[in-house]
Amino acid sequence: MSGLEQLLGTTELVLLTVAGRGLEVRPVTLRQLGPFTRALRELAGVDLGDVLSIAGHTEQVVAAVQSATGLDEAWLWELSPEDLVTLAGTVARVNAGFFARSLLPAITRTLEGVTAEMGGATSSPAS
């Protein structure tokens, strides 16, 4: 896997064990997208791979992980801080690729369309 692929999280599925439970982490679905992005707004600038960074944002981290995975919220609250960091970091990595592959191309196409429209527009000089 290239460095860029690793950075973007191009893996569709990550299998991991957290608190003795085997889990599958996949990119969010359309149903999960709204709750997931709302939870992420509260986490702007928080390093999801660092216990100290998420300590002040535990509720938002749990909400984001729960919305992205569908895991039981009560079970998430019983995790150790290290397990929550592991799970949150995995969710972030998997979904970084999802957003890059899904949203960035759509944004790029939209911007290209706007640019093409602007390039085709002519302005008439003021008389």
PDB file of C-alpha atoms in Angstrom:
ATOM      1  CA  MET A   1       0.000   0.000   0.000  1.00  0.00           C
ATOM      2  CA  SER A   2       1.417   3.397  -0.969  1.00  0.00           C
ATOM      3  CA  GLY A   3       1.867   6.199   1.558  1.00  0.00           C
ATOM      4  CA  LEU A   4      -1.005   8.110  -0.051  1.00  0.00           C
ATOM      5  CA  GLU A   5      -3.299   5.082   0.133  1.00  0.00           C
ATOM      6  CA  GLN A   6      -2.343   4.629   3.764  1.00  0.00           C
ATOM      7  CA  LEU A   7      -2.968   8.318   4.485  1.00  0.00           C
ATOM      8  CA  LEU A   8      -6.345   8.293   2.747  1.00  0.00           C
ATOM      9  CA  GLY A   9      -7.446   5.041   4.347  1.00  0.00           C
ATOM     10  CA  THR A  10      -8.371   3.300   1.114  1.00  0.00           C
ATOM     11  CA  THR A  11      -9.217   0.070   2.925  1.00  0.00           C
ATOM     12  CA  GLU A  12     -12.942  -0.652   2.656  1.00  0.00           C
ATOM     13  CA  LEU A  13     -12.986  -2.871   5.729  1.00  0.00           C
ATOM     14  CA  VAL A  14     -10.801  -3.059   8.811  1.00  0.00           C
ATOM     15  CA  LEU A  15     -11.074  -6.003  11.171  1.00  0.00           C
ATOM     16  CA  LEU A  16      -9.911  -5.404  14.720  1.00  0.00           C
ATOM     17  CA  THR A  17     -10.456  -6.640  18.242  1.00  0.00           C
ATOM     18  CA  VAL A  18     -11.474  -4.140  20.899  1.00  0.00           C
ATOM     19  CA  ALA A  19     -12.136  -5.186  24.478  1.00  0.00           C
ATOM     20  CA  GLY A  20     -12.129  -8.824  23.393  1.00  0.00           C
ATOM     21  CA  ARG A  21     -14.776  -8.244  20.708  1.00  0.00           C
ATOM     22  CA  GLY A  22     -14.112  -8.762  17.004  1.00  0.00           C
ATOM     23  CA  LEU A  23     -15.288  -5.729  15.028  1.00  0.00           C
ATOM     24  CA  GLU A  24     -15.620  -4.689  11.402  1.00  0.00           C
ATOM     25  CA  VAL A  25     -15.164  -0.995  10.644  1.00  0.00           C
ATOM     26  CA  ARG A  26     -16.396   0.163   7.240  1.00  0.00           C
ATOM     27  CA  PRO A  27     -16.912   3.580   5.657  1.00  0.00           C
ATOM     28  CA  VAL A  28     -20.141   5.227   6.774  1.00  0.00           C
ATOM     29  CA  THR A  29     -23.318   4.612   4.817  1.00  0.00           C
ATOM     30  CA  LEU A  30     -25.745   7.272   3.689  1.00  0.00           C
ATOM     31  CA  ARG A  31     -27.922   6.512   6.742  1.00  0.00           C
ATOM     32  CA  GLN A  32     -24.922   7.130   9.028  1.00  0.00           C
ATOM     33  CA  LEU A  33     -23.587  10.168   7.191  1.00  0.00           C
ATOM     34  CA  GLY A  34     -25.741  12.850   8.853  1.00  0.00           C
ATOM     35  CA  PRO A  35     -25.242  11.771  12.474  1.00  0.00           C
ATOM     36  CA  PHE A  36     -21.561  11.070  11.826  1.00  0.00           C
ATOM     37  CA  THR A  37     -20.832  14.491  10.331  1.00  0.00           C
ATOM     38  CA  ARG A  38     -22.802  16.255  13.086  1.00  0.00           C
ATOM     39  CA  ALA A  39     -20.671  14.479  15.694  1.00  0.00           C
ATOM     40  CA  LEU A  40     -17.503  15.340  13.764  1.00  0.00           C
ATOM     41  CA  ARG A  41     -18.279  19.070  13.775  1.00  0.00           C
ATOM     42  CA  GLU A  42     -17.681  19.014  17.511  1.00  0.00           C
ATOM     43  CA  LEU A  43     -14.341  17.264  17.000  1.00  0.00           C
ATOM     44  CA  ALA A  44     -12.644  19.708  14.622  1.00  0.00           C
ATOM     45  CA  GLY A  45      -8.962  19.772  15.499  1.00  0.00           C
ATOM     46  CA  VAL A  46      -9.137  16.813  17.928  1.00  0.00           C
ATOM     47  CA  ASP A  47      -6.523  14.090  17.350  1.00  0.00           C
ATOM     48  CA  LEU A  48      -8.587  10.896  17.419  1.00  0.00           C
ATOM     49  CA  GLY A  49      -5.442   8.851  17.870  1.00  0.00           C
ATOM     50  CA  ASP A  50      -4.448  10.432  21.176  1.00  0.00           C
ATOM     51  CA  VAL A  51      -5.987   9.747  24.596  1.00  0.00           C
ATOM     52  CA  LEU A  52      -5.190  13.218  25.972  1.00  0.00           C
ATOM     53  CA  SER A  53      -6.633  14.916  22.917  1.00  0.00           C
ATOM     54  CA  ILE A  54      -9.977  13.130  23.139  1.00  0.00           C
ATOM     55  CA  ALA A  55     -10.255  13.300  26.935  1.00  0.00           C
ATOM     56  CA  GLY A  56     -12.112  16.615  26.827  1.00  0.00           C
ATOM     57  CA  HIS A  57     -14.385  15.456  24.001  1.00  0.00           C
ATOM     58  CA  THR A  58     -15.389  11.967  25.097  1.00  0.00           C
ATOM     59  CA  GLU A  59     -19.121  12.444  24.470  1.00  0.00           C
ATOM     60  CA  GLN A  60     -18.518  13.634  20.923  1.00  0.00           C
ATOM     61  CA  VAL A  61     -16.025  10.844  20.215  1.00  0.00           C
ATOM     62  CA  VAL A  62     -18.474   8.212  21.469  1.00  0.00           C
ATOM     63  CA  ALA A  63     -21.257   9.794  19.376  1.00  0.00           C
ATOM     64  CA  ALA A  64     -19.085   9.779  16.239  1.00  0.00           C
ATOM     65  CA  VAL A  65     -17.930   6.196  16.754  1.00  0.00           C
ATOM     66  CA  GLN A  66     -21.452   5.007  17.556  1.00  0.00           C
ATOM     67  CA  SER A  67     -22.962   6.696  14.502  1.00  0.00           C
ATOM     68  CA  ALA A  68     -20.234   5.339  12.214  1.00  0.00           C
ATOM     69  CA  THR A  69     -20.267   1.781  13.524  1.00  0.00           C
ATOM     70  CA  GLY A  70     -23.747   1.169  14.912  1.00  0.00           C
ATOM     71  CA  LEU A  71     -22.167  -0.259  18.061  1.00  0.00           C
ATOM     72  CA  ASP A  72     -24.173  -0.079  21.266  1.00  0.00           C
ATOM     73  CA  GLU A  73     -23.498   3.234  23.005  1.00  0.00           C
ATOM     74  CA  ALA A  74     -23.566   1.618  26.459  1.00  0.00           C
ATOM     75  CA  TRP A  75     -20.853  -0.826  25.332  1.00  0.00           C
ATOM     76  CA  LEU A  76     -18.735   2.050  24.000  1.00  0.00           C
ATOM     77  CA  TRP A  77     -18.936   3.824  27.367  1.00  0.00           C
ATOM     78  CA  GLU A  78     -17.490   0.739  29.058  1.00  0.00           C
ATOM     79  CA  LEU A  79     -14.324   0.791  26.916  1.00  0.00           C
ATOM     80  CA  SER A  80     -10.974   1.801  28.315  1.00  0.00           C
ATOM     81  CA  PRO A  81      -9.637   5.127  27.026  1.00  0.00           C
ATOM     82  CA  GLU A  82      -7.019   3.234  25.005  1.00  0.00           C
ATOM     83  CA  ASP A  83      -9.675   1.028  23.370  1.00  0.00           C
ATOM     84  CA  LEU A  84     -11.787   4.068  22.498  1.00  0.00           C
ATOM     85  CA  VAL A  85      -8.742   5.736  20.932  1.00  0.00           C
ATOM     86  CA  THR A  86      -8.022   2.576  18.916  1.00  0.00           C
ATOM     87  CA  LEU A  87     -11.600   2.360  17.667  1.00  0.00           C
ATOM     88  CA  ALA A  88     -11.969   6.101  16.994  1.00  0.00           C
ATOM     89  CA  GLY A  89      -8.662   6.184  15.122  1.00  0.00           C
ATOM     90  CA  THR A  90      -9.758   3.248  12.983  1.00  0.00           C
ATOM     91  CA  VAL A  91     -13.116   4.884  12.209  1.00  0.00           C
ATOM     92  CA  ALA A  92     -11.310   8.110  11.265  1.00  0.00           C
ATOM     93  CA  ARG A  93      -8.797   6.306   9.035  1.00  0.00           C
ATOM     94  CA  VAL A  94     -11.425   4.221   7.248  1.00  0.00           C
ATOM     95  CA  ASN A  95     -13.675   7.208   6.656  1.00  0.00           C
ATOM     96  CA  ALA A  96     -10.909   9.548   5.526  1.00  0.00           C
ATOM     97  CA  GLY A  97     -10.701   7.381   2.431  1.00  0.00           C
ATOM     98  CA  PHE A  98     -14.483   7.321   2.087  1.00  0.00           C
ATOM     99  CA  PHE A  99     -14.668  11.102   2.076  1.00  0.00           C
ATOM    100  CA  ALA A 100     -11.699  11.437  -0.264  1.00  0.00           C
ATOM    101  CA  ARG A 101     -13.100   8.902  -2.740  1.00  0.00           C
ATOM    102  CA  SER A 102     -16.746   9.916  -2.514  1.00  0.00           C
ATOM    103  CA  LEU A 103     -16.963  13.599  -1.746  1.00  0.00           C
ATOM    104  CA  LEU A 104     -13.821  15.071  -3.277  1.00  0.00           C
ATOM    105  CA  PRO A 105     -14.568  13.784  -6.817  1.00  0.00           C
ATOM    106  CA  ALA A 106     -18.109  15.165  -6.567  1.00  0.00           C
ATOM    107  CA  ILE A 107     -16.803  18.535  -5.375  1.00  0.00           C
ATOM    108  CA  THR A 108     -14.181  18.532  -8.119  1.00  0.00           C
ATOM    109  CA  ARG A 109     -16.810  17.803 -10.804  1.00  0.00           C
ATOM    110  CA  THR A 110     -18.984  20.618  -9.480  1.00  0.00           C
ATOM    111  CA  LEU A 111     -16.080  23.079  -9.470  1.00  0.00           C
ATOM    112  CA  GLU A 112     -15.073  22.011 -12.981  1.00  0.00           C
ATOM    113  CA  GLY A 113     -18.646  22.664 -14.130  1.00  0.00           C
ATOM    114  CA  VAL A 114     -18.642  26.104 -12.533  1.00  0.00           C
ATOM    115  CA  THR A 115     -15.258  26.878 -14.070  1.00  0.00           C
ATOM    116  CA  ALA A 116     -16.491  25.778 -17.498  1.00  0.00           C
ATOM    117  CA  GLU A 117     -19.582  27.956 -17.122  1.00  0.00           C
ATOM    118  CA  MET A 118     -17.467  30.929 -16.106  1.00  0.00           C
ATOM    119  CA  GLY A 119     -15.064  30.347 -18.981  1.00  0.00           C
ATOM    120  CA  GLY A 120     -17.923  30.323 -21.456  1.00  0.00           C
ATOM    121  CA  ALA A 121     -19.457  33.504 -20.101  1.00  0.00           C
ATOM    122  CA  THR A 122     -18.617  36.685 -21.902  1.00  0.00           C
ATOM    123  CA  SER A 123     -18.812  40.113 -20.474  1.00  0.00           C
ATOM    124  CA  SER A 124     -19.812  43.092 -22.490  1.00  0.00           C
ATOM    125  CA  PRO A 125     -17.844  46.266 -22.038  1.00  0.00           C
ATOM    126  CA  ALA A 126     -19.666  49.120 -20.360  1.00  0.00           C
ATOM    127  CA  SER A 127     -20.539  51.882 -22.757  1.00  0.00           C
TER     128      SER A 127
END
